[in-house]
CSV table of C-alpha atoms and ligand atoms in Angstrom, one decimal:
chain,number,residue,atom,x,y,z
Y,175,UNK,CA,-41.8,46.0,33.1
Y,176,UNK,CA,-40.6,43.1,35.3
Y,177,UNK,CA,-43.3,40.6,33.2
Y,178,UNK,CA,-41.4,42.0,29.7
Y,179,UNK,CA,-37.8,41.4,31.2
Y,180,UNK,CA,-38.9,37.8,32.2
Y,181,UNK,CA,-40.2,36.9,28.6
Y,182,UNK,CA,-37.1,38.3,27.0
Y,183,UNK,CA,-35.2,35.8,30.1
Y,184,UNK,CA,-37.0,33.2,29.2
Y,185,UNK,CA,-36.4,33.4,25.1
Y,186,UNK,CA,-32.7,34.1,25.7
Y,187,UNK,CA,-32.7,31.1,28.2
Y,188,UNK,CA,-34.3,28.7,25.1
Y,189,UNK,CA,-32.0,30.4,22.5
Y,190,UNK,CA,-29.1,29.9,24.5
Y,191,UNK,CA,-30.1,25.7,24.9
Y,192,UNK,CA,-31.3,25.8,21.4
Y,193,UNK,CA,-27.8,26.9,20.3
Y,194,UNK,CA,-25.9,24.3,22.5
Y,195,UNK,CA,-28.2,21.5,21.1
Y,196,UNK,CA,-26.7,22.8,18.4
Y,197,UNK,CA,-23.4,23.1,18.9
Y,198,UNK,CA,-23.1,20.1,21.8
Y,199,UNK,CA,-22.8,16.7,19.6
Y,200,UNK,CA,-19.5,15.7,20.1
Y,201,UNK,CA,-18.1,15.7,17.1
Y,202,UNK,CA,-15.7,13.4,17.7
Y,203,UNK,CA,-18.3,10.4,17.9
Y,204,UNK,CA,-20.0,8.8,15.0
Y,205,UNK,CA,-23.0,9.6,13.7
Y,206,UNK,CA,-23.2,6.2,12.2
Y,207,UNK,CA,-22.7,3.5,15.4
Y,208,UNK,CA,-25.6,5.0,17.3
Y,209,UNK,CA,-23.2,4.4,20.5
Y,210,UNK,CA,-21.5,7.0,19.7
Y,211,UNK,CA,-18.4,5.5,18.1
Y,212,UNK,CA,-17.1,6.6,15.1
Y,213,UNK,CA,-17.5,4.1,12.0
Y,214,UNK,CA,-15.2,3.7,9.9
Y,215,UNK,CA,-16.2,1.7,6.0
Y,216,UNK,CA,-12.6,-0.2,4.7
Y,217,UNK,CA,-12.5,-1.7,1.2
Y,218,UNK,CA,-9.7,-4.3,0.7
Y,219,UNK,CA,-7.8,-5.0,-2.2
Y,220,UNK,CA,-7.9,-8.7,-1.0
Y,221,UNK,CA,-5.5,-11.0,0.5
Y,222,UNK,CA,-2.7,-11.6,-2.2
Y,223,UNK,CA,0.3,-11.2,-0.2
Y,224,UNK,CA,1.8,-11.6,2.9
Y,225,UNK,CA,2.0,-7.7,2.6
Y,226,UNK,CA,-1.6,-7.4,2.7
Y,227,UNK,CA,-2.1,-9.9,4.9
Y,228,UNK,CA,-0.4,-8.1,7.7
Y,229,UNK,CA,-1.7,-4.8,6.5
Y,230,UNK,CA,-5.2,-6.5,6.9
Y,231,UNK,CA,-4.2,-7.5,10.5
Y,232,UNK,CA,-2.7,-3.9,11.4
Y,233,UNK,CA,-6.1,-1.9,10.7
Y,234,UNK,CA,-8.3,-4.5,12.2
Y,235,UNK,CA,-6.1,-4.4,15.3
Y,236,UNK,CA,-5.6,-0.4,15.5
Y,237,UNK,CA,-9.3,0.0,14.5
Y,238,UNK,CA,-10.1,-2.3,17.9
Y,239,UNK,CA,-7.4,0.0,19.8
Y,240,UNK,CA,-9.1,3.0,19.2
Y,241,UNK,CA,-12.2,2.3,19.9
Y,242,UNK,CA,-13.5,2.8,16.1
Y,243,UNK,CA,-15.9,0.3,14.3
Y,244,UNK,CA,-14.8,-0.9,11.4
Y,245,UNK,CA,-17.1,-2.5,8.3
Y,246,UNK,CA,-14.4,-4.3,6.4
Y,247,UNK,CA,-14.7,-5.5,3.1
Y,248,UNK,CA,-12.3,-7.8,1.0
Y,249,UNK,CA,-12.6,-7.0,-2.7
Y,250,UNK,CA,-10.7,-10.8,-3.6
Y,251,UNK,CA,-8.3,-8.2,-5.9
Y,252,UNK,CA,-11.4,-6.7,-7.9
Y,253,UNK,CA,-12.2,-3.0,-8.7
Y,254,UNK,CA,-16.2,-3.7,-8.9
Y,255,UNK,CA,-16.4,-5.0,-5.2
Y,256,UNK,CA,-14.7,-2.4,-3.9
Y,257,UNK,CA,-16.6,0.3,-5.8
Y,258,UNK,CA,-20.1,-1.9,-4.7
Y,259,UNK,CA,-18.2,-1.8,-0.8
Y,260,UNK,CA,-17.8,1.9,-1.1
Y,261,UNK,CA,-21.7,2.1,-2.0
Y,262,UNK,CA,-23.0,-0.1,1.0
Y,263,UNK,CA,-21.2,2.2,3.1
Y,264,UNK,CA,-22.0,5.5,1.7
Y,265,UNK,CA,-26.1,3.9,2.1
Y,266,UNK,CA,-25.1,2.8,5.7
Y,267,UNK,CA,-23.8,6.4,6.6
Y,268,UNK,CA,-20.6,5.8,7.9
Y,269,UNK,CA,-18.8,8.6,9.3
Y,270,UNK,CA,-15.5,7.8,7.2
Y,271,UNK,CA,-14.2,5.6,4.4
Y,272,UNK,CA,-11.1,4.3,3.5
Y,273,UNK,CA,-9.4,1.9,0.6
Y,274,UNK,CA,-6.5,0.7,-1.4
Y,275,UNK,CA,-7.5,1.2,-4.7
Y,276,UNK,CA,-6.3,-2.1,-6.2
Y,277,UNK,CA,-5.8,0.0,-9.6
Y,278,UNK,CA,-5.3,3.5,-9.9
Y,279,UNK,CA,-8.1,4.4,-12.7
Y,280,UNK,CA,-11.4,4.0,-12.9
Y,281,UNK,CA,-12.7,5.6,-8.8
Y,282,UNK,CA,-13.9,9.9,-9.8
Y,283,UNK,CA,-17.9,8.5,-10.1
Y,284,UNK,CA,-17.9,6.4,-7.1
Y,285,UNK,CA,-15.8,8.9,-5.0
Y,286,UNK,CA,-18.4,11.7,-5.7
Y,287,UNK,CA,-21.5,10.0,-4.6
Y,288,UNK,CA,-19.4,9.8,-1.1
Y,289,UNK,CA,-18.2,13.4,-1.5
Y,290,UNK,CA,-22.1,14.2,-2.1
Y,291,UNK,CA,-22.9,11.9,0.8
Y,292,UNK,CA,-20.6,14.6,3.2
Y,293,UNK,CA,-18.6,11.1,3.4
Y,294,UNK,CA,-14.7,12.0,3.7
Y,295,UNK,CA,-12.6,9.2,2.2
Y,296,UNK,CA,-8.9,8.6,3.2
Y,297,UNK,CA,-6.5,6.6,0.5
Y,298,UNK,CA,-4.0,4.3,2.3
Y,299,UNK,CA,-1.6,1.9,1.0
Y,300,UNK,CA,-2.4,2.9,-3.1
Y,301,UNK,CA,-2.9,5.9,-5.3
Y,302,UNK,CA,-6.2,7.0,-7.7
Y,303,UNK,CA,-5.2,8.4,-10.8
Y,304,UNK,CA,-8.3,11.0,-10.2
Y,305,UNK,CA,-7.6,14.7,-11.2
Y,306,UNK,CA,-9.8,16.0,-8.8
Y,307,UNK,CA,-8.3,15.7,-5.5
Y,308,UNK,CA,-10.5,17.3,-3.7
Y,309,UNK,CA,-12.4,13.7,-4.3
Y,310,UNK,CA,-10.1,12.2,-0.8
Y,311,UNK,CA,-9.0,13.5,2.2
Y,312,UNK,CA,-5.4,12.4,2.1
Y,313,UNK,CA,-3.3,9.6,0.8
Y,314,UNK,CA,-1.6,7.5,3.1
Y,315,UNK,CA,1.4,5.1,2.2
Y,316,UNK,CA,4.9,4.4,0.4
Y,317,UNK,CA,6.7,6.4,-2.2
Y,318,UNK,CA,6.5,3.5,-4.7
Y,319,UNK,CA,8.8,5.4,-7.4
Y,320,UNK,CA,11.7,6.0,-4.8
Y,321,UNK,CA,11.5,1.8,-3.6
Y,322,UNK,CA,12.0,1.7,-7.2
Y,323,UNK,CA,15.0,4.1,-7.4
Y,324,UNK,CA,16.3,2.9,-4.6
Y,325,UNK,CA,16.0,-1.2,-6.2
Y,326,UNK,CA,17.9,0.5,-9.4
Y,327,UNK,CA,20.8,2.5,-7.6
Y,328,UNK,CA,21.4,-1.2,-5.2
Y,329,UNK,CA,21.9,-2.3,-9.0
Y,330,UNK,CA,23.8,0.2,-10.4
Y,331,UNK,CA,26.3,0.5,-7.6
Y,332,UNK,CA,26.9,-3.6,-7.6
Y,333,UNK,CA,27.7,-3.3,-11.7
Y,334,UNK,CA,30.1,-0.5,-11.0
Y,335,UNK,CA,33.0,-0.1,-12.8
Y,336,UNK,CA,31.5,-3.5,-14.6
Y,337,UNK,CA,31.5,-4.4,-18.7
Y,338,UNK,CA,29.0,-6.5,-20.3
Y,339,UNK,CA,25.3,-6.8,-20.9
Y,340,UNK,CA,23.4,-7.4,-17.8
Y,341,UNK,CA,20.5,-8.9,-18.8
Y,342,UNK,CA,17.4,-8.4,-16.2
Y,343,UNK,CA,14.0,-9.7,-15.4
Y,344,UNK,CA,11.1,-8.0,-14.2
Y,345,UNK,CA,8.1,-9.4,-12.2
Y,346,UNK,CA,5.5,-6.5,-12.0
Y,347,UNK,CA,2.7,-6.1,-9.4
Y,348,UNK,CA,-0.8,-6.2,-10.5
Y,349,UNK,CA,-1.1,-4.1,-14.0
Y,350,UNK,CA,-2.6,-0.7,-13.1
Y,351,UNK,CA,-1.4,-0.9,-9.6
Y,352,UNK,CA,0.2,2.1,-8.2
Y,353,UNK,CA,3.0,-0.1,-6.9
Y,354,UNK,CA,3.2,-1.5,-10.2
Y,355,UNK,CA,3.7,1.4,-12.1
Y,356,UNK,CA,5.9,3.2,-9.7
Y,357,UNK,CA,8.4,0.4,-9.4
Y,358,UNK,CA,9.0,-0.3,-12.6
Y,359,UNK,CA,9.3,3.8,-13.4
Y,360,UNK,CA,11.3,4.3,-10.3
Y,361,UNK,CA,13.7,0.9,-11.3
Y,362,UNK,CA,14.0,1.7,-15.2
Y,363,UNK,CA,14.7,5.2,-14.6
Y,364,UNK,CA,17.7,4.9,-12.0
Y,365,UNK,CA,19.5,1.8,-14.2
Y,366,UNK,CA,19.3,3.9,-16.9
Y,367,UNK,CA,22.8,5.3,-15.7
Y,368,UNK,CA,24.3,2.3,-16.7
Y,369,UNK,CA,23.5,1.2,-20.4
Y,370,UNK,CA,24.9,-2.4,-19.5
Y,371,UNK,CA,22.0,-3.1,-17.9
Y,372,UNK,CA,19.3,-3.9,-19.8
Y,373,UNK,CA,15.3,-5.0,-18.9
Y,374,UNK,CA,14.9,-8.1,-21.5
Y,375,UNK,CA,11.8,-9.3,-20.2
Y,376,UNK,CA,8.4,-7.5,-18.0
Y,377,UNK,CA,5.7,-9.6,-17.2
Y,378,UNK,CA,3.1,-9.4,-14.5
Y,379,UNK,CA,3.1,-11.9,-11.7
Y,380,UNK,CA,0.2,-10.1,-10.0
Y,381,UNK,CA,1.7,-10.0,-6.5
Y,382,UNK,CA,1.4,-13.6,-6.2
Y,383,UNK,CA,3.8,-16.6,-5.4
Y,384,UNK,CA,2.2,-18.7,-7.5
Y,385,UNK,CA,2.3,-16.2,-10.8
Y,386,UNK,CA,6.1,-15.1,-9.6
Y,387,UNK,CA,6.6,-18.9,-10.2
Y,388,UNK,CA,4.7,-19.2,-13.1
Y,389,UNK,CA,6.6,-16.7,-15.2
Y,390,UNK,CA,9.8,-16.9,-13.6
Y,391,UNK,CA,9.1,-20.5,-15.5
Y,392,UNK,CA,8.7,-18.9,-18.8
Y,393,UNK,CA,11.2,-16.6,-18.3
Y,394,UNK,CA,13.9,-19.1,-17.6
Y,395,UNK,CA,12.7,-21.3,-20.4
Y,396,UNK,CA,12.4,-18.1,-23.3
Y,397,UNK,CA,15.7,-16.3,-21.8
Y,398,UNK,CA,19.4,-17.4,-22.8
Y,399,UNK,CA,21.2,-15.5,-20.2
Y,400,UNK,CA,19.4,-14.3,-17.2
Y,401,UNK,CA,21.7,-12.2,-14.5
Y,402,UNK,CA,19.2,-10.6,-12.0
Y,403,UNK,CA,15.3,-10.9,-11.3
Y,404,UNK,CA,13.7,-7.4,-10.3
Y,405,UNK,CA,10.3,-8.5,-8.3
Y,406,UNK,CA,8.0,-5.5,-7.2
Y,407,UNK,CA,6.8,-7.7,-3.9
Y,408,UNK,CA,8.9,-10.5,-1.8
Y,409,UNK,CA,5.8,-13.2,-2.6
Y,410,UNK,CA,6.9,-13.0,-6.6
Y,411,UNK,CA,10.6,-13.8,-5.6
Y,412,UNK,CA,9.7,-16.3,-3.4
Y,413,UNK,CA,7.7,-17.5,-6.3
Y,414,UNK,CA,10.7,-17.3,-8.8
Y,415,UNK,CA,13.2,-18.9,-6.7
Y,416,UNK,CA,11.3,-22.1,-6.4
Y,417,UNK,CA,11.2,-21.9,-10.6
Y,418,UNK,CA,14.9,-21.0,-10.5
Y,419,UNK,CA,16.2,-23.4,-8.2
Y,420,UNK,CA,13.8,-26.3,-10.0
Y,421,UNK,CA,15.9,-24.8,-13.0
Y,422,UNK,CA,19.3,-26.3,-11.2
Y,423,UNK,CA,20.0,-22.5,-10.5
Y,424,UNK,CA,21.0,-20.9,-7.6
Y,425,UNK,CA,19.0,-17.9,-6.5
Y,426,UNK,CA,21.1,-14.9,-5.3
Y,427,UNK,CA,24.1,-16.9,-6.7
Y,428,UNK,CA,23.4,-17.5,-10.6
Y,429,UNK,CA,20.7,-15.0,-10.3
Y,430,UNK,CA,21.1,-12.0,-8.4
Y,431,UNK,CA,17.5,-11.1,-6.8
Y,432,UNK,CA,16.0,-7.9,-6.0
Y,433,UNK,CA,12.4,-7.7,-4.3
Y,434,UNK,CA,10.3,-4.8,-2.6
Y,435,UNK,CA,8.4,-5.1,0.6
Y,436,UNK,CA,10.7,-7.0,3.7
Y,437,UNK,CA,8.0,-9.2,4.8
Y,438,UNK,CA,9.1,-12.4,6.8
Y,439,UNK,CA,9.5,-14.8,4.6
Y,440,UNK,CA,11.4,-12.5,2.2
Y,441,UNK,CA,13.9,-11.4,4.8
Y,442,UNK,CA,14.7,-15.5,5.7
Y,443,UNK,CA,15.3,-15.9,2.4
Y,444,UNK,CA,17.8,-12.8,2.4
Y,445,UNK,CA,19.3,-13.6,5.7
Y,446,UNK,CA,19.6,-17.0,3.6
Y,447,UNK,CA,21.7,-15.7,0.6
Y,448,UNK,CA,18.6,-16.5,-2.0
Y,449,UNK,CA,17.4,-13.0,-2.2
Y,450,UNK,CA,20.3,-10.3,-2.2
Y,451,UNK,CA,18.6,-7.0,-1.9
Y,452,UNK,CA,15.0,-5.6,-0.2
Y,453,UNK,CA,13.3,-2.5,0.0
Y,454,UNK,CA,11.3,-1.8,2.7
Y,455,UNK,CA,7.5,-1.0,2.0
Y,456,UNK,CA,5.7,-1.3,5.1
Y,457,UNK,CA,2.1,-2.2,5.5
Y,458,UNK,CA,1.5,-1.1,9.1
Y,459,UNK,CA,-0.3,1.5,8.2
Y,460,UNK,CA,-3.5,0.8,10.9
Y,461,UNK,CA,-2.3,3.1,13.5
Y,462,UNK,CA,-1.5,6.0,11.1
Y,463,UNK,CA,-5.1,5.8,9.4
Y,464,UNK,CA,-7.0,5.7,13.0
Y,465,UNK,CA,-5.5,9.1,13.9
Y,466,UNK,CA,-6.2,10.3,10.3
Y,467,UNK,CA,-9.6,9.3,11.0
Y,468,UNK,CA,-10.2,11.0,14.4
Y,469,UNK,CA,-8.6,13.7,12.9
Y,470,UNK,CA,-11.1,14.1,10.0
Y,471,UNK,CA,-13.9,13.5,12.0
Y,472,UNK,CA,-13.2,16.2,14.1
Y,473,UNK,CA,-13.2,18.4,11.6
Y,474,UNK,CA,-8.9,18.5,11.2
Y,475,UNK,CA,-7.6,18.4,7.4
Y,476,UNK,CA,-4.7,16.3,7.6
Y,477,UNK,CA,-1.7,16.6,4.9
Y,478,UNK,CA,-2.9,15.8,1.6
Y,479,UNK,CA,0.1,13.0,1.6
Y,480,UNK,CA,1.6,10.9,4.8
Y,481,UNK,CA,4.3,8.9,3.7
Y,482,UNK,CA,5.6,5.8,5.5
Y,483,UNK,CA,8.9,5.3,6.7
Y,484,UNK,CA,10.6,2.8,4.9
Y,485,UNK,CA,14.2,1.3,4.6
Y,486,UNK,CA,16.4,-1.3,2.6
Y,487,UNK,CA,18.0,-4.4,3.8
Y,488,UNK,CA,21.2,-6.6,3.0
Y,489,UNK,CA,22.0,-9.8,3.6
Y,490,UNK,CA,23.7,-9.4,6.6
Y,491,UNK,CA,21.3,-7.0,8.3
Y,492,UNK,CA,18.4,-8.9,7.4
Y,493,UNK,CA,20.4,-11.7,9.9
Y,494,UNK,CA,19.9,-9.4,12.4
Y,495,UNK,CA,17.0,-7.9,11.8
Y,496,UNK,CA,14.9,-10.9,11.3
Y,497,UNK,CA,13.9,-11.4,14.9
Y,498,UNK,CA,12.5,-7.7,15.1
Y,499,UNK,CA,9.9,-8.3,11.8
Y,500,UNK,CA,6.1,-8.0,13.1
Y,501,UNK,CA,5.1,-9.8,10.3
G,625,GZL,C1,2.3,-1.8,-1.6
G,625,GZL,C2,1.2,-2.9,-1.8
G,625,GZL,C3,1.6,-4.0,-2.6
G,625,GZL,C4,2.7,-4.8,-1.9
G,625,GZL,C5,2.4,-6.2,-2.3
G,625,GZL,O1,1.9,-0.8,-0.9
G,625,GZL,O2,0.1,-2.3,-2.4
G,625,GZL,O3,0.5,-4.9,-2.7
G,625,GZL,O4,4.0,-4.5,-2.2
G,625,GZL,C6,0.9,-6.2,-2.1
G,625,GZL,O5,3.0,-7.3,-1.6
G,625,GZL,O6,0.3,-7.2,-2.7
């Protein structure tokens, strides 16, 4: 009798240590560090803007806060290094991945072999077009269609009460960006309360100063009458002014300009009288996505969408808020 009961001890003893071995990994480390620290695969869009630049510097620095590896790859604005990043990291066996998809098309094949990999994969910053959203955790950024309605209503409430044609310029964001899209649906959508203004030229300046120049140029050179300049980022009007004033023009004067994202430079040039309107997009995201990513890999499901909080600036509060801007 007693030798039985000691065998069945025994076995529940081992099944009881066999279960914790189990159920002990912590599963709030990595599996994919080694030392236990959670690793976490980032794919870039690249480094076009001072946007990205600071959104760069935000998830390196909140990555280093919280104590989570981080494998970063810049894409240098290219859909086929960020879908060969995502690879590397699904064959390295990170415990996470996130991106900003620099277009919205083009990610269901690549997000599956992370989905089959038991990979989760959070969205920051831009959208994927994918129908299947089971392919991502969560997305993470702006409302790019309401910075575009509230660009349009800025519009509509200076012209109001106004005759005559406004004539307007757009500089988009890279073509098959979310931002990109959004903007100019969110913009064309809220103007279309007033029939006086009118879009009479859209052309891509792909989030660059140097392209916002560019076709600003054109523009100015193809365009009789030109009253305001819609950019979707603060680096294209930055770009445009430089082509408007080289035009004997006075930005924000001659040309009323509206941009989207209140980075530095583009609130100096607000506080300045250049620019006259800015939406806030904000690219800190870096402290938002490290919780996302404990949260995942503790086994949490997060909201399927985290908006930032964004706002809009003047001219006279940029002058004031100027010496507050991180970046
Ligand atoms: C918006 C972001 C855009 C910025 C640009 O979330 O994707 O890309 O508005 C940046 O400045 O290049």
């Amino acid at each position: 009798m007693l030798k039985r009961l000691s065998v069945a001890m025994v076995g529940v003893v081992l099944l009881g240590s066999a279960l914790a071995g189990c159920g002990s990994k912590d599963d709030s480390t990595g599996s994919g560090s080694g030392d236990g620290k959670i690793v976490l695969g980032f794919s870039q869009v690249g480094a076009e803007s001072g946007w990205r630049t600071a959104n760069t510097k935000s998830i390196q620095d909140s990555a280093k806060a919280a104590g989570i590896e981080l494998k970063f790859a810049d894409a240098q604005g290219k859909q086929e290094n960020q879908i060969t990043a995502i690879r590397s990291f699904i064959t390295q066996k990170v415990d996470v991945i996130a991106f900003s998809p620099v277009v919205t098309s083009g990610w269901d094949a690549v997000l599956k072999e992370a989905k089959d990999a038991g990979i989760p994969v959070i969205l920051t910053d831009r959208a994927v077009d994918s129908q299947d959203t089971s392919l991502y955790v969560t997305f993470l950024g702006s409302d790019f269609i309401e910075e575009g309605k509230k660009a349009g209503q800025w519009l509509v409430d200076q012209y109001k009460g106004k005759t005559g044609p406004v004539s307007i310029v757009e500089l988009q964001g890279t073509t098959g960006a979310a931002p990109a899209i959004d903007r100019q649906k969110g913009f064309a959508d809220t103007i279309a309360a007033d029939p006086n203004l009118k879009i009479v030229k859209s052309q891509t300046g792909d989030f660059t100063r140097a392209q916002g120049k560019t076709v600003m140029e054109t523009f100015l050179q193809s365009t009789p009458k030109i009253d305001v300049l819609y950019a979707h980022n603060d680096d294209m009007g930055l770009g445009a002014i430089e082509a408007i004033e080289a035009a004997g023009k006075k930005p924000g004067t001659d040309i009323k300009i509206i941009t989207v994202d209140a980075v530095k430079d583009g609130m100096t040039a607000l506080s300045e009288g250049k620019i006259n309107y800015i939406v806030e997009c904000s690219p800190l995201l870096g402290p938002q996505l490290m919780d996302v990513v404990k949260q995942v890999k503790s086994g949490g499901s997060p909201e399927k969408r985290i908006l930032t909080k964004e706002t809009t600036f003047t001219q006279e509060q940029a002058k004031t808020e100027l010496p507050n801007r991180q970046y």
